[in-house]
Coordinates of C-alpha atoms in Angstrom, one line a residue:
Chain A
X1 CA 11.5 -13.9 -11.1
X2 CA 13.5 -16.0 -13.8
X3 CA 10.3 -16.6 -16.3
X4 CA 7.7 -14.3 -17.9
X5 CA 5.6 -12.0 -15.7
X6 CA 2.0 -10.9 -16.8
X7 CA -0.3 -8.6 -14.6
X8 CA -2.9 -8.1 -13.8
X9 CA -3.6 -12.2 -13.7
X10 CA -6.8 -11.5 -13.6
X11 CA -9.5 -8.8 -14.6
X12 CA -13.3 -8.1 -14.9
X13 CA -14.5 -5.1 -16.8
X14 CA -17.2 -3.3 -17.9
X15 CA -18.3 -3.4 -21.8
X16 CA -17.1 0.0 -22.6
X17 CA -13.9 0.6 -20.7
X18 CA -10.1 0.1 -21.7
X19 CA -8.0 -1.8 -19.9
X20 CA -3.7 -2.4 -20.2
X21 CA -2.4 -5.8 -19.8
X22 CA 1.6 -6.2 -19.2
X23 CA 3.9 -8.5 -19.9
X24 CA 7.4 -8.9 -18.4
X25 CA 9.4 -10.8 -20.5
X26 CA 12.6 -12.7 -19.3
X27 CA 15.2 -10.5 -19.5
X28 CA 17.5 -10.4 -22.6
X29 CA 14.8 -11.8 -24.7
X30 CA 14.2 -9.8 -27.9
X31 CA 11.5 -11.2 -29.1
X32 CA 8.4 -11.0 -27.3
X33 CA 4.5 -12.2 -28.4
X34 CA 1.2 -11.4 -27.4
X35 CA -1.6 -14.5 -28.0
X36 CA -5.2 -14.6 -27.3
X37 CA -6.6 -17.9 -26.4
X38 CA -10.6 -17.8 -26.0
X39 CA -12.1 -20.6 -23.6
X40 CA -12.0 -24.3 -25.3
X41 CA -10.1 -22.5 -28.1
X42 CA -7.0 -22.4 -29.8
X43 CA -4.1 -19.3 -29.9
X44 CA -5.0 -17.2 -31.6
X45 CA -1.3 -14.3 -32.4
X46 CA -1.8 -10.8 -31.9
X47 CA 1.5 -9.1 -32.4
X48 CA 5.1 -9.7 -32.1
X49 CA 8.2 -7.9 -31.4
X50 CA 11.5 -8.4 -32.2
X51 CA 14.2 -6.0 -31.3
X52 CA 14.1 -3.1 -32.8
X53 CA 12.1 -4.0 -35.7
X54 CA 8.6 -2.9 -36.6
X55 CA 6.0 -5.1 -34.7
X56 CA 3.9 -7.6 -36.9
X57 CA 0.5 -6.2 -35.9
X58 CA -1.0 -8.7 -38.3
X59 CA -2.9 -10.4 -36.0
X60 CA -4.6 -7.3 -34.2
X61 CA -8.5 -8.2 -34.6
X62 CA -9.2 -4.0 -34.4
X63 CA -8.1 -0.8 -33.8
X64 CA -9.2 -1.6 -30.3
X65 CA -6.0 -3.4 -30.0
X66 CA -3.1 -2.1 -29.9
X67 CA 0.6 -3.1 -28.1
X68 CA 3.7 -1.1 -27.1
X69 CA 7.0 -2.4 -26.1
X70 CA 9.8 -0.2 -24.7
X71 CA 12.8 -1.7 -25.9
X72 CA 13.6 -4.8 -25.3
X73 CA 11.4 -4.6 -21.8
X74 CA 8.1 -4.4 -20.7
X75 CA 5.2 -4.5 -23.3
X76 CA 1.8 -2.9 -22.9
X77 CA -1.4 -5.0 -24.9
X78 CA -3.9 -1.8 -24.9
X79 CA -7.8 -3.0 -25.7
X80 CA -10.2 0.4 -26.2
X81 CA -14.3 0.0 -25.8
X82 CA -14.0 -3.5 -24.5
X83 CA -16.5 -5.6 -25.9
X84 CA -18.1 -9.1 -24.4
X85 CA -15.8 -11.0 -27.2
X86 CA -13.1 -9.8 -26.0
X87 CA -13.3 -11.8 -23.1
X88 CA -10.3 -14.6 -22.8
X89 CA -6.5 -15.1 -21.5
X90 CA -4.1 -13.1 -22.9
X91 CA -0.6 -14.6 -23.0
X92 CA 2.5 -13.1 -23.5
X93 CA 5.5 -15.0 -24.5
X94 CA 8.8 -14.1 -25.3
X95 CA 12.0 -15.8 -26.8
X96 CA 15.7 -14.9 -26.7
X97 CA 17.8 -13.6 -29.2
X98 CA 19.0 -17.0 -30.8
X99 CA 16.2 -17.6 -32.6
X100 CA 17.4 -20.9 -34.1
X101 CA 16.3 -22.8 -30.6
X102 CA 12.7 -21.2 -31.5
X103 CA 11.4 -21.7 -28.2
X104 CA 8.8 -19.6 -26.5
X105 CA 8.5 -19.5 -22.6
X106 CA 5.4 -18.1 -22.2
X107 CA 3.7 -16.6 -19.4
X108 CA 1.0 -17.8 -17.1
X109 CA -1.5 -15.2 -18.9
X110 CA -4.2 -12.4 -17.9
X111 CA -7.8 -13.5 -17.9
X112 CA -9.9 -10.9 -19.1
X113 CA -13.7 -10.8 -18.2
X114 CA -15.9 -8.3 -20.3
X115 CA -19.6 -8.1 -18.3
Chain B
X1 CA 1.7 -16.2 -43.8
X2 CA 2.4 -19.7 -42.3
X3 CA -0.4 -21.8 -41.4
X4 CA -0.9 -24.9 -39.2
X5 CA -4.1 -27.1 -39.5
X6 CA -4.8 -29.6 -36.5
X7 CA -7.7 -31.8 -37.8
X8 CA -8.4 -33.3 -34.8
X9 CA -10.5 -31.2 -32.2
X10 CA -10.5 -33.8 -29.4
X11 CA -9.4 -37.7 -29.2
X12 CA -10.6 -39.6 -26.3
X13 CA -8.3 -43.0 -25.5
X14 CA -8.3 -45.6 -22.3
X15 CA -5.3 -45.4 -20.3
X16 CA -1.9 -47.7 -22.3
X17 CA -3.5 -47.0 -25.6
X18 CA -1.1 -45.2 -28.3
X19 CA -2.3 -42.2 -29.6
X20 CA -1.4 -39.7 -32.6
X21 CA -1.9 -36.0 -33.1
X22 CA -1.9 -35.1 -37.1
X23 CA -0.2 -31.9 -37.4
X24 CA -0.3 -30.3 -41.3
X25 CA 1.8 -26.9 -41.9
X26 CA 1.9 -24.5 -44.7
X27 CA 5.2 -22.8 -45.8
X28 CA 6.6 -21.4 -48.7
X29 CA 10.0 -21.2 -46.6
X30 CA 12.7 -23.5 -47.3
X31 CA 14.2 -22.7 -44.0
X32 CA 10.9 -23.1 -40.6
X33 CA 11.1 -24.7 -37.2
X34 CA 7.6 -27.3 -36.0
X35 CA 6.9 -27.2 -32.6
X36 CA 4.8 -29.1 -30.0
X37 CA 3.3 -27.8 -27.1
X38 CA 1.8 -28.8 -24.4
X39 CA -1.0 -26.9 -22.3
X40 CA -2.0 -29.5 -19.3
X41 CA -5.4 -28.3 -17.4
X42 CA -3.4 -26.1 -15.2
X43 CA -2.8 -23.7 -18.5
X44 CA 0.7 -23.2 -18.7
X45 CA 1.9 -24.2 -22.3
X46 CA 5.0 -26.6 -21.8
X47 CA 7.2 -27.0 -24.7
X48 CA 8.2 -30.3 -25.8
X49 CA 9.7 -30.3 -29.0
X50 CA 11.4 -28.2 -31.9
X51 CA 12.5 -29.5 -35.3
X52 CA 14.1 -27.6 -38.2
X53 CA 13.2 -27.9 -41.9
X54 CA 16.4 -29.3 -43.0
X55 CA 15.8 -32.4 -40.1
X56 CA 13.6 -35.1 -41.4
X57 CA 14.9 -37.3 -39.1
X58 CA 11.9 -39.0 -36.7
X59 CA 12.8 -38.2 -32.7
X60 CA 11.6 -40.3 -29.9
X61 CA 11.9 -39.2 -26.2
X62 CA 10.4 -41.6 -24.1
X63 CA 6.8 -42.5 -25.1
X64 CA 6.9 -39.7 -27.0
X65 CA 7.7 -39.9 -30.9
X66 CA 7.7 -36.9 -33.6
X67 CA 7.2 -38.1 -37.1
X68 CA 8.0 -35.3 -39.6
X69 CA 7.4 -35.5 -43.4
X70 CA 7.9 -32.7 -45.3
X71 CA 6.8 -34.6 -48.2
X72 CA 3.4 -34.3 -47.3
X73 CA 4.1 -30.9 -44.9
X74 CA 3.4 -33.4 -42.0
X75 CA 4.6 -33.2 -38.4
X76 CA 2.4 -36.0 -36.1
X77 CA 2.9 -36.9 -32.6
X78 CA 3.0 -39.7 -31.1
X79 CA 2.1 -40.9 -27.6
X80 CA 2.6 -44.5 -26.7
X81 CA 1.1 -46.2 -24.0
X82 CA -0.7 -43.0 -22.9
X83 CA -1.3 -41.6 -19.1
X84 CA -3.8 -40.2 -17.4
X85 CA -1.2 -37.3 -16.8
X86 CA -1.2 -36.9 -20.7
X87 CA -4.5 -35.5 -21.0
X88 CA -4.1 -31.8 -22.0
X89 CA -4.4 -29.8 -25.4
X90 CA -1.5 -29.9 -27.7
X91 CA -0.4 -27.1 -29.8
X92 CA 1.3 -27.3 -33.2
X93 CA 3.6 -24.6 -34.1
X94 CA 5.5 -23.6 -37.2
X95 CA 7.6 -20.5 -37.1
X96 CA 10.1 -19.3 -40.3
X97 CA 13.0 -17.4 -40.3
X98 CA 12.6 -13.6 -39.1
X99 CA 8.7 -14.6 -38.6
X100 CA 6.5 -15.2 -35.6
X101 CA 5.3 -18.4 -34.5
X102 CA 1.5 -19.4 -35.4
X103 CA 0.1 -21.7 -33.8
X104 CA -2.3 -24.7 -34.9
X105 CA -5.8 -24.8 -33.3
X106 CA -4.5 -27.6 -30.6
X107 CA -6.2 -31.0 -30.2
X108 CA -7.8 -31.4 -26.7
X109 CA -6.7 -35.2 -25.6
X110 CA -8.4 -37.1 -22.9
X111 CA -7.0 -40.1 -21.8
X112 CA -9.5 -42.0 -19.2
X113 CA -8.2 -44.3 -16.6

């Protein structure tokens, strides 16, 4: 499809166990986000990548988090020992290499359940 | 880091009134883009506008209307005439050269028939 891809769109999960989230961005993007948005709440940035730059992992909450990106393609959001908190939508977002327009098309997230 | 404050948690309005979401940013970047963005109950965020720092200049599309100050680091929105079909949460955004985009804590808007 022409606009961002996330999978799975939904998951439930154990406290305890790890799960991978994945985000397809549109292609030729470069810059590509990862947000968290609790229930009722606002979003919240996890980590971006742009290019071949060093991520800005400055929004990671723990080293439970963490995010890979192969190129300028798929990106992985890793979360180890879920806990209950963890529990919201994960979006994904990316934005193309002009970053003067600034815009972020962002996709239609993964909803994480932690029992 | 950049930082965008969205005072208002939730405003409720009856249908055709006008309505404004207060938007405050912090920047020590001459050079930033604003954003709005709209996330209707359905979840997808929807953007609907971008302004640069050097661009003062108010923008109205529609009912919509974008009031930017950056005397007092201000960048409101303004709905006139409001719609059911308005009600969603709206997202401020400020993003600076080479920088990622944060977002502001969104203001959830109910407009009742």
């Amino acid at each position: 499809g022409a606009g961002v891809s996330q999978s799975p769109s939904n998951k439930v999960t154990e406290k305890g166990k790890d799960v991978e989230l994945r985000c397809d961005p549109i292609s030729g993007h470069t810059a590509l986000y990862w947000y968290r948005q609790r229930l009722g709440q606002g979003l919240e940035f996890l980590i971006y990548f742009q290019g071949n730059s060093a991520p800005d992992k400055s929004g990671l909450p723990s080293d439970r988090f963490s995010a890979e990106r192969t190129g300028e393609s798929v990106s992985t959001l890793t979360i180890q020992r879920t806990q209950q908190e963890d529990s919201a939508v994960y979006l994904c977002a990316s934005s193309p290499p002009d970053r003067i327009t600034g815009e972020l098309f962002f996709g239609e997230g993964s909803r994480l359940t932690v029992l | 880091a950049q930082k965008v404050t969205q005072a208002q948690t939730e405003i409720s309005v009856v249908e055709k009134e006008d309505v404004t979401l207060d938007c405050v940013y912090e920047t020590r970047d001459t050079t930033y883009y604003l954003f709005w963005y709209k996330q209707p109950p359905s979840g997808e965020l929807v953007f609907l506008i971008r302004r640069n720092s050097f661009d003062e200049q108010n923008e109205i599309s529609g009912r919509y209307s974008w009031n930017f100050q950056k005397s007092t680091s201000s960048f409101n929105f303004t709905i006139t005439a409001s719609q059911v079909v308005d009600s969603a949460v709206y997202f401020c955004a400020l993003s600076e050269i080479n920088n990622d985009m944060r977002f502001g804590a969104g203001t959830r808007l109910t407009v009742k028939p």
